[in-house]
Coordinates of C-alpha atoms in Angstrom, one line a residue:
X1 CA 361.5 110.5 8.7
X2 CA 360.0 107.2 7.1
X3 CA 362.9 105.2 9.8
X4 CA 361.7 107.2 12.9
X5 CA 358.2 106.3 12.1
X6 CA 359.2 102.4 11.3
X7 CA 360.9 102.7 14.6
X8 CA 358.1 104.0 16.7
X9 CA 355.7 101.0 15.4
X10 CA 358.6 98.3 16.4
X11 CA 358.7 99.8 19.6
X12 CA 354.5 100.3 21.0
X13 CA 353.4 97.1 18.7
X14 CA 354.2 94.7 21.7
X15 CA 352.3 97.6 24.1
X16 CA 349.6 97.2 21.6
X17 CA 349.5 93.6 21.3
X18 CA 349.7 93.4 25.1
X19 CA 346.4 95.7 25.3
X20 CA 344.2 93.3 23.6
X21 CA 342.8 90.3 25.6
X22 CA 343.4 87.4 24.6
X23 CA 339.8 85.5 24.6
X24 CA 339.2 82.2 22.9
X25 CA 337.1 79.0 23.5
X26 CA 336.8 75.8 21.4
X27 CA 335.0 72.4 21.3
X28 CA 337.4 69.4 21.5
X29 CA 336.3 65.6 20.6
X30 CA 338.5 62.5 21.6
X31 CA 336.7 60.0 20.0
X32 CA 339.6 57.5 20.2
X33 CA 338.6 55.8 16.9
X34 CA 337.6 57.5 13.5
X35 CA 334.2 56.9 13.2
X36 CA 331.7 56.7 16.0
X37 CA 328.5 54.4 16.0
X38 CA 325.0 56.1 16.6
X39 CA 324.2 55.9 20.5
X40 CA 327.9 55.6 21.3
X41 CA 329.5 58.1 23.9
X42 CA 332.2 60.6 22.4
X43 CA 334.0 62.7 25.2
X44 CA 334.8 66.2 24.6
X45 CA 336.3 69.1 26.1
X46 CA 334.9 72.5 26.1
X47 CA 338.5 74.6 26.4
X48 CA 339.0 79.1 27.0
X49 CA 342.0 80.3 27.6
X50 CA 341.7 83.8 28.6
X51 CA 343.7 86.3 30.0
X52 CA 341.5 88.7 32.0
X53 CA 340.3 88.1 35.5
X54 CA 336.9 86.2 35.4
X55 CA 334.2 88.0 37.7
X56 CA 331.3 85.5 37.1
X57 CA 330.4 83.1 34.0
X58 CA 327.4 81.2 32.7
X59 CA 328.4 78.6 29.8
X60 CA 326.0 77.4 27.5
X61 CA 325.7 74.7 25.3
X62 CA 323.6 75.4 22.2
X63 CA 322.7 72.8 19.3
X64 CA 322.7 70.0 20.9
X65 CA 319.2 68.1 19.7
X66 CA 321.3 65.5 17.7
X67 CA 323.0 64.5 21.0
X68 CA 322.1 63.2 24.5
X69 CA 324.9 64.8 27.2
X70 CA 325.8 65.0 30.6
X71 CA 328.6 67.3 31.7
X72 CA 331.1 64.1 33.2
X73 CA 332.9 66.4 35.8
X74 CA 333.5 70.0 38.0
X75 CA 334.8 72.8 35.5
X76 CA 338.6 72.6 35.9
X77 CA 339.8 76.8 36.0
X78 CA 343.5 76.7 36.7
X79 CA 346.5 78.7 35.1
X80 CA 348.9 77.8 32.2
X81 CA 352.1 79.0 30.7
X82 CA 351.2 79.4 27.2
X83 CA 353.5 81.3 24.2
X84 CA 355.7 82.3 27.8
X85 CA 352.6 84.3 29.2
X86 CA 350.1 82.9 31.9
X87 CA 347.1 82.4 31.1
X88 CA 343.7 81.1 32.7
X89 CA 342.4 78.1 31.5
X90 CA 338.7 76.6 32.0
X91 CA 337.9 73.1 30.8
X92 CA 334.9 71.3 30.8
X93 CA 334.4 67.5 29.9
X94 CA 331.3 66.4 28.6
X95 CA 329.8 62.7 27.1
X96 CA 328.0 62.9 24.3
X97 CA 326.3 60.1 22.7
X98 CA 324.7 60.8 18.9
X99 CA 321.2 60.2 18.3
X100 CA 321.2 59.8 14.5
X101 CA 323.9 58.7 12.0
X102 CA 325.7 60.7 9.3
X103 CA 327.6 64.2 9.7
X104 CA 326.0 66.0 12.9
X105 CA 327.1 68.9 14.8
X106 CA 327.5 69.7 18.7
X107 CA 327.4 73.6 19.6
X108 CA 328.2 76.2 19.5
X109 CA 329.0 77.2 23.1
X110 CA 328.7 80.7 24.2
X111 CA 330.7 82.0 27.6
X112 CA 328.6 84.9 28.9
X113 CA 331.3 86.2 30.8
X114 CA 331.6 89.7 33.2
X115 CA 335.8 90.6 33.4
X116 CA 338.0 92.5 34.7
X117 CA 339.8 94.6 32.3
X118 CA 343.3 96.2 32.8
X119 CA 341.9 99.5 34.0
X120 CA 340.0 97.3 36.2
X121 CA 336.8 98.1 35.3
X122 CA 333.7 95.3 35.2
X123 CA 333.2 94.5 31.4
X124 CA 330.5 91.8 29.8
X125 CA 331.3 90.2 27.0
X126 CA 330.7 86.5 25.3
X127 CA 333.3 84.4 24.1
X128 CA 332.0 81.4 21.3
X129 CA 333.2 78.4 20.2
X130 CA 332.0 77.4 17.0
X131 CA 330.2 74.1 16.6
X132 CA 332.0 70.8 16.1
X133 CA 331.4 68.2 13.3
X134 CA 331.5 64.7 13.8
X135 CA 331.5 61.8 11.5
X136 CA 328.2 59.2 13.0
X137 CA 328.1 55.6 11.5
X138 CA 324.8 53.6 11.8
X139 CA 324.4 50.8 14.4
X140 CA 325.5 47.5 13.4
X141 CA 322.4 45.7 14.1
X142 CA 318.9 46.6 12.3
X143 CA 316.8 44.8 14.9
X144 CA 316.5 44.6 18.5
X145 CA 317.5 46.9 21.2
X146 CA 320.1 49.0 21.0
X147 CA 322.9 49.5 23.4
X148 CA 326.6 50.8 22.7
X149 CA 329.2 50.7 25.5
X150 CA 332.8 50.2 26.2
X151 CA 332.4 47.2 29.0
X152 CA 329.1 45.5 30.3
X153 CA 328.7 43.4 33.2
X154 CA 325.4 41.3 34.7
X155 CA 325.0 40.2 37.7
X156 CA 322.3 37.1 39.1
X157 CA 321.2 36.6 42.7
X158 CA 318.7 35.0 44.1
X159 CA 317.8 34.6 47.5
X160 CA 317.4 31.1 48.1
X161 CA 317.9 27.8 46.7
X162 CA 315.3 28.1 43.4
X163 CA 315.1 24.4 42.7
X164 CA 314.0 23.3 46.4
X165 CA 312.2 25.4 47.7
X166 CA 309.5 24.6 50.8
X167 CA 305.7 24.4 49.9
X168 CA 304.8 28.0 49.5
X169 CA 307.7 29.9 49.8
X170 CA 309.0 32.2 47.1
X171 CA 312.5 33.0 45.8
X172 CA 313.8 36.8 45.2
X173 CA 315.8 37.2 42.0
X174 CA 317.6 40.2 41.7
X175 CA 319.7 41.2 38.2
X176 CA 321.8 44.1 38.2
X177 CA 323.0 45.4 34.4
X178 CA 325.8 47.8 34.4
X179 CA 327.3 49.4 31.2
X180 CA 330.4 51.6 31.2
X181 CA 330.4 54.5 28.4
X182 CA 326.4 54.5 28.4
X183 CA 323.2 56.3 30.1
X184 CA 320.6 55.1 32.2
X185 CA 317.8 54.9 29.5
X186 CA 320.0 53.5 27.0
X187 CA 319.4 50.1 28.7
X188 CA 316.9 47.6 27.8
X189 CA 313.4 47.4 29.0
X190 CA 313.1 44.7 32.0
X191 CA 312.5 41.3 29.7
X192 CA 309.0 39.8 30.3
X193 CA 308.6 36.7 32.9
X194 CA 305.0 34.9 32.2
X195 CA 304.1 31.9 33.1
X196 CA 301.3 29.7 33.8
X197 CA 303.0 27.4 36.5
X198 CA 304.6 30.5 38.2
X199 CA 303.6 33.4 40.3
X200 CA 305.0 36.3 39.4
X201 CA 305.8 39.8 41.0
X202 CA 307.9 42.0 39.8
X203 CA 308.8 45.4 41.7
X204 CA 309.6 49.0 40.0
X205 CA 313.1 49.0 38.3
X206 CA 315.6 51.5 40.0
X207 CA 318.2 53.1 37.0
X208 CA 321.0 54.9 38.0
X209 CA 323.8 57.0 37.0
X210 CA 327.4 56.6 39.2
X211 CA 330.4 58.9 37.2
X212 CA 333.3 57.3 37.5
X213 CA 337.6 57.9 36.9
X214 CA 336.5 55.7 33.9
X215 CA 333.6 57.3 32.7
X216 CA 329.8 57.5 33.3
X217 CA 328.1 53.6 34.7
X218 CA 324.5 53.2 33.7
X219 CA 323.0 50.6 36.1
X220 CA 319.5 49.1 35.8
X221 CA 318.0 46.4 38.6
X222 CA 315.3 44.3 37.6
X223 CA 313.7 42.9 40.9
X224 CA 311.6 39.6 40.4
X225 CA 309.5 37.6 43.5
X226 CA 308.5 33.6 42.0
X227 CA 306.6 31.2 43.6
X228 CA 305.0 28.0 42.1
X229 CA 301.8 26.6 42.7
X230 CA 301.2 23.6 40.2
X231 CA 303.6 21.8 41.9
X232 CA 305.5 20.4 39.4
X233 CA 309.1 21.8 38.5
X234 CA 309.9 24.2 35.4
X235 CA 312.5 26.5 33.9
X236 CA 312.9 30.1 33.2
X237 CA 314.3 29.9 30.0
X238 CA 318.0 32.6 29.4
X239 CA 317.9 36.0 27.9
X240 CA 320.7 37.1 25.5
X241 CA 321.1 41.2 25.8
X242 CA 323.1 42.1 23.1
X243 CA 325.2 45.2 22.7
X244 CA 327.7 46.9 20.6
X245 CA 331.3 46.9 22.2
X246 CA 332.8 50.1 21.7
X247 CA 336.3 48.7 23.0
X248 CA 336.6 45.8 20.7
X249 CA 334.4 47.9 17.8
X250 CA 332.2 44.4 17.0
X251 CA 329.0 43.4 18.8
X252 CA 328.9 41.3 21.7
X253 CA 326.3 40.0 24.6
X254 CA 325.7 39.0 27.9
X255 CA 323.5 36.5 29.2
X256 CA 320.5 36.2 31.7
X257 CA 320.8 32.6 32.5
X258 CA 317.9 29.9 32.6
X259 CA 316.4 29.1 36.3
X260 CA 315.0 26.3 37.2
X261 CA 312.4 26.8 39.6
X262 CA 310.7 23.7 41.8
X263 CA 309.3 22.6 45.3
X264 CA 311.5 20.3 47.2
X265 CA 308.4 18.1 48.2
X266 CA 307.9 17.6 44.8
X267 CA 311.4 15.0 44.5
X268 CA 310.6 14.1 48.0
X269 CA 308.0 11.7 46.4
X270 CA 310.0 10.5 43.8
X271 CA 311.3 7.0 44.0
X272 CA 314.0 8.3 41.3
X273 CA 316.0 10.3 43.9
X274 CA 317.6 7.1 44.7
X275 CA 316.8 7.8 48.5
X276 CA 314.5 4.1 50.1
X277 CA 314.6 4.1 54.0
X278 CA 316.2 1.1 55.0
X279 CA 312.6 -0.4 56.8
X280 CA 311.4 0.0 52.8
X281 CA 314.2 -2.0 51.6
X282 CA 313.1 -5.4 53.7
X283 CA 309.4 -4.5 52.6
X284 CA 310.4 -4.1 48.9
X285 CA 312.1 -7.3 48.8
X286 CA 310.0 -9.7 50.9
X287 CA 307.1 -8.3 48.2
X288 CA 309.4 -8.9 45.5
X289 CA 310.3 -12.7 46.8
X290 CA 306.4 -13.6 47.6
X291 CA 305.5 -12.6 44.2
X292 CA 307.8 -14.7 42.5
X293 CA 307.1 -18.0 44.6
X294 CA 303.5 -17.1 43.6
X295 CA 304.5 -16.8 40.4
X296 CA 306.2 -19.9 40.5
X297 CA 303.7 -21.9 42.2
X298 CA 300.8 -20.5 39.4
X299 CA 303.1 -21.3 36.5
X300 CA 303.5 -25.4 38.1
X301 CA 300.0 -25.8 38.6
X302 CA 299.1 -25.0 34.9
X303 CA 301.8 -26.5 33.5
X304 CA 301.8 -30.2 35.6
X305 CA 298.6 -29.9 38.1
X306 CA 298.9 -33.5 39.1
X307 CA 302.3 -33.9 40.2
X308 CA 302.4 -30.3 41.5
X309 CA 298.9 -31.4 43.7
X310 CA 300.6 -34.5 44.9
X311 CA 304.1 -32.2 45.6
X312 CA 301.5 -29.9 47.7
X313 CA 300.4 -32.8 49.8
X314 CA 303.3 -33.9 50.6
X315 CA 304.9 -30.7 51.6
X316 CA 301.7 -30.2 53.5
X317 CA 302.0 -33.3 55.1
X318 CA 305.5 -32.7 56.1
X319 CA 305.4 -28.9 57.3
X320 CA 302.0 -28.7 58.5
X321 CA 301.6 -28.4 62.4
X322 CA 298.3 -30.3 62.5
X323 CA 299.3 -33.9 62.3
X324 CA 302.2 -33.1 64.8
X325 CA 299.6 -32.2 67.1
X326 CA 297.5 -35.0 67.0
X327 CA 300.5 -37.0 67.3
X328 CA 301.0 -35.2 70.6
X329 CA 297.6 -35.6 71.6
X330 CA 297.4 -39.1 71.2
X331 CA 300.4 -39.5 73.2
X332 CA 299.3 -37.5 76.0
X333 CA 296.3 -40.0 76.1
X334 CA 297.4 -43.4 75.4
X335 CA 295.8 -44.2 72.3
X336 CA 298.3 -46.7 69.9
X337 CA 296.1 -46.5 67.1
X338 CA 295.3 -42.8 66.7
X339 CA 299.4 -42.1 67.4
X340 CA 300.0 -44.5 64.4
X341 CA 297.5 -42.7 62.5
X342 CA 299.0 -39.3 63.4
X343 CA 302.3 -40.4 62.7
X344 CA 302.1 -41.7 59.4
X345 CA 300.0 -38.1 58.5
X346 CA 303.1 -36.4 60.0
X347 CA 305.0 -38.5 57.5
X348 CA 307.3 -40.2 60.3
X349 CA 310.7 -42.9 58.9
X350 CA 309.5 -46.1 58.3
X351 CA 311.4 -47.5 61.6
X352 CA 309.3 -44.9 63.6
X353 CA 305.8 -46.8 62.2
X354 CA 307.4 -50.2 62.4
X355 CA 308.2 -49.5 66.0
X356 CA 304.2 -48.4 66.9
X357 CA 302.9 -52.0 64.9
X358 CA 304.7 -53.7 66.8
X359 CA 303.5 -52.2 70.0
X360 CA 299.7 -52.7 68.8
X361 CA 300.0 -56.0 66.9
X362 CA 302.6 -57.6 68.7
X363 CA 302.4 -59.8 72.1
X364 CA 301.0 -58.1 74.5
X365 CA 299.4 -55.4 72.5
X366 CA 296.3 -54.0 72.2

């Protein structure tokens, strides 16, 4: 009697076991590393498998005020073979990122869920999954902003040439931060551009959130107009954004760089440029040479002014156009003794003034 009842057991337990649903859920974390880094995103994967049709569904996440999240994807329901049996699967992926350090928990997460059991009948019924613990190490760095991702990238444009630019024009400068593995307001404030040579307006900075194959991209734009009005040139000095990489697990930093900012008029007027018209050239050196023959002729006078006063005379004597004149004049007229006068002033050879006595105090002269 005992084997008969033995028997029946072996033979309805698999009817039995058949009867009851199978209806699980659970919280999976893929950290990739041991221990995460406060503000640091951990992916997870809320996983059912149940095997009873699925009506309608609302899943919600409990617990999370230790965390900031964002679901990073569709839910995924699809069917797998599992133990030999199909089964349907949901999965949701979710980031996480940990707002505090030490042992935290995410969840629990609770499937309200309306079947349809094997008599076919609508039933309601929740499926949990208990809460999951993760391990949260402190931020490297004490001091200063901070911002945990797996790549960062910064790019600078600007919308003309910043160093020359016309009198009263302005330049657009447009940086675009973009961090992989982190959220929009987990990126630093816009840094602070003040001053007194530079004109300054700074429009409203757009965040925004793009979900990638790779993971969630936080992108900030900071949008800056500059113009200067003193004139003279300066430089925006660089900012360093620092951040904790999450690939190579040590801290890292990219870098604003410095701008210098300036008028092109303003090296127009420099001599330093290098740039002299060719007009200027002949102007700067025929200044250049009359100075030093001034020069020259001051420094002779106070050093010798009796031989340099008798030098003058004579060069005056020789080069001056007046005595040629009268030479001319007295030509034109006849006069011997005012051409010999003229001609010795003009400083004539010797043979040229023997040549005139002898016309006026020779034979036959006057």
């Amino acid at each position: 009697m005992v084997r008969l009842f033995a028997l029946l057991l072996l033979l309805c337990g698999p009817a039995l076991a058949q009867d009851a649903p199978v209806m699980k859920m659970s919280i999976i974390a893929d950290p990739g590393h041991e221990t995460s880094v406060v503000g640091e995103m951990i992916p997870l994967t809320i996983r059912a498998v149940y095997d009873l049709k699925v009506a309608n569904e609302k899943l919600e996440i409990l617990g999370t005020g230790s965390f900031d999240w964002i679901q990073t994807g569709p839910d995924d329901w699809h069917e797998e073979m599992i133990g030999g049996l199909s089964r349907i699967v949901m999965e949701r992926h979710v980031a996480v990122w940990p707002k505090q350090s030490g042992m935290v928990t995410f969840g629990p997460v609770v499937h309200h869920l309306t079947v349809i059991d094997r008599q076919s009948r609508r039933q309601d019924m929740d499926v949990t999954a208990q809460p999951l613990a993760l391990s949260v190490g402190a931020f490297p760095m004490d001091r200063g902003w901070h911002l945990a991702a797996e790549a960062v990238e910064l790019t600078d444009e600007l919308s003309a040439d910043a160093g020359h630019l016309p009198d009263g024009a302005t330049v657009i400068r447009k940086v675009t931060l973009r961090a992989l593995g982190a959220l929009p307001e987990q990126l630093p404030p816009r840094p602070v551009v003040s001053e007194n040579w530079l004109i300054t307006f700074a429009a409203p900075i757009q965040r925004d959130l793009f979900l990638t194959e790779d993971g969630p991209v936080a992108q900030v734009v900071w949008t800056w107009e500059f113009r200067p009005h003193t004139g003279e040139p300066g430089v925006l000095e660089g900012v360093t954004i620092p951040y904790f990489n999450a690939t190579t697990r040590r801290l890292d930093s990219v870098e604003i760089p410095a701008l210098p900012i300036a008028v092109a008029s303003f090296f127009d007027a420099q001599t330093l440029t290098g740039v002299i018209a060719g007009r200027q050239v002949w102007v700067l050196a025929g200044l250049a040479l009359g100075g030093l023959i001034l020069g020259l002729a001051v420094a002779a006078l106070w050093l010798a002014p009796d031989a340099t006063t008798a030098g003058w005379a004579r060069l005056r004597r020789r080069w001056s156009p007046l005595p040629r004149l009268r030479l001319w004049r007295a030509r034109r007229r006849g006069d011997l003794l005012a051409e010999r006068r003229a001609a010795q002033d003009a400083g004539l050879p010797q043979a040229r003034l023997a040549a005139l006595d002898r016309r006026i105090y020779g034979p036959g002269g006057s």
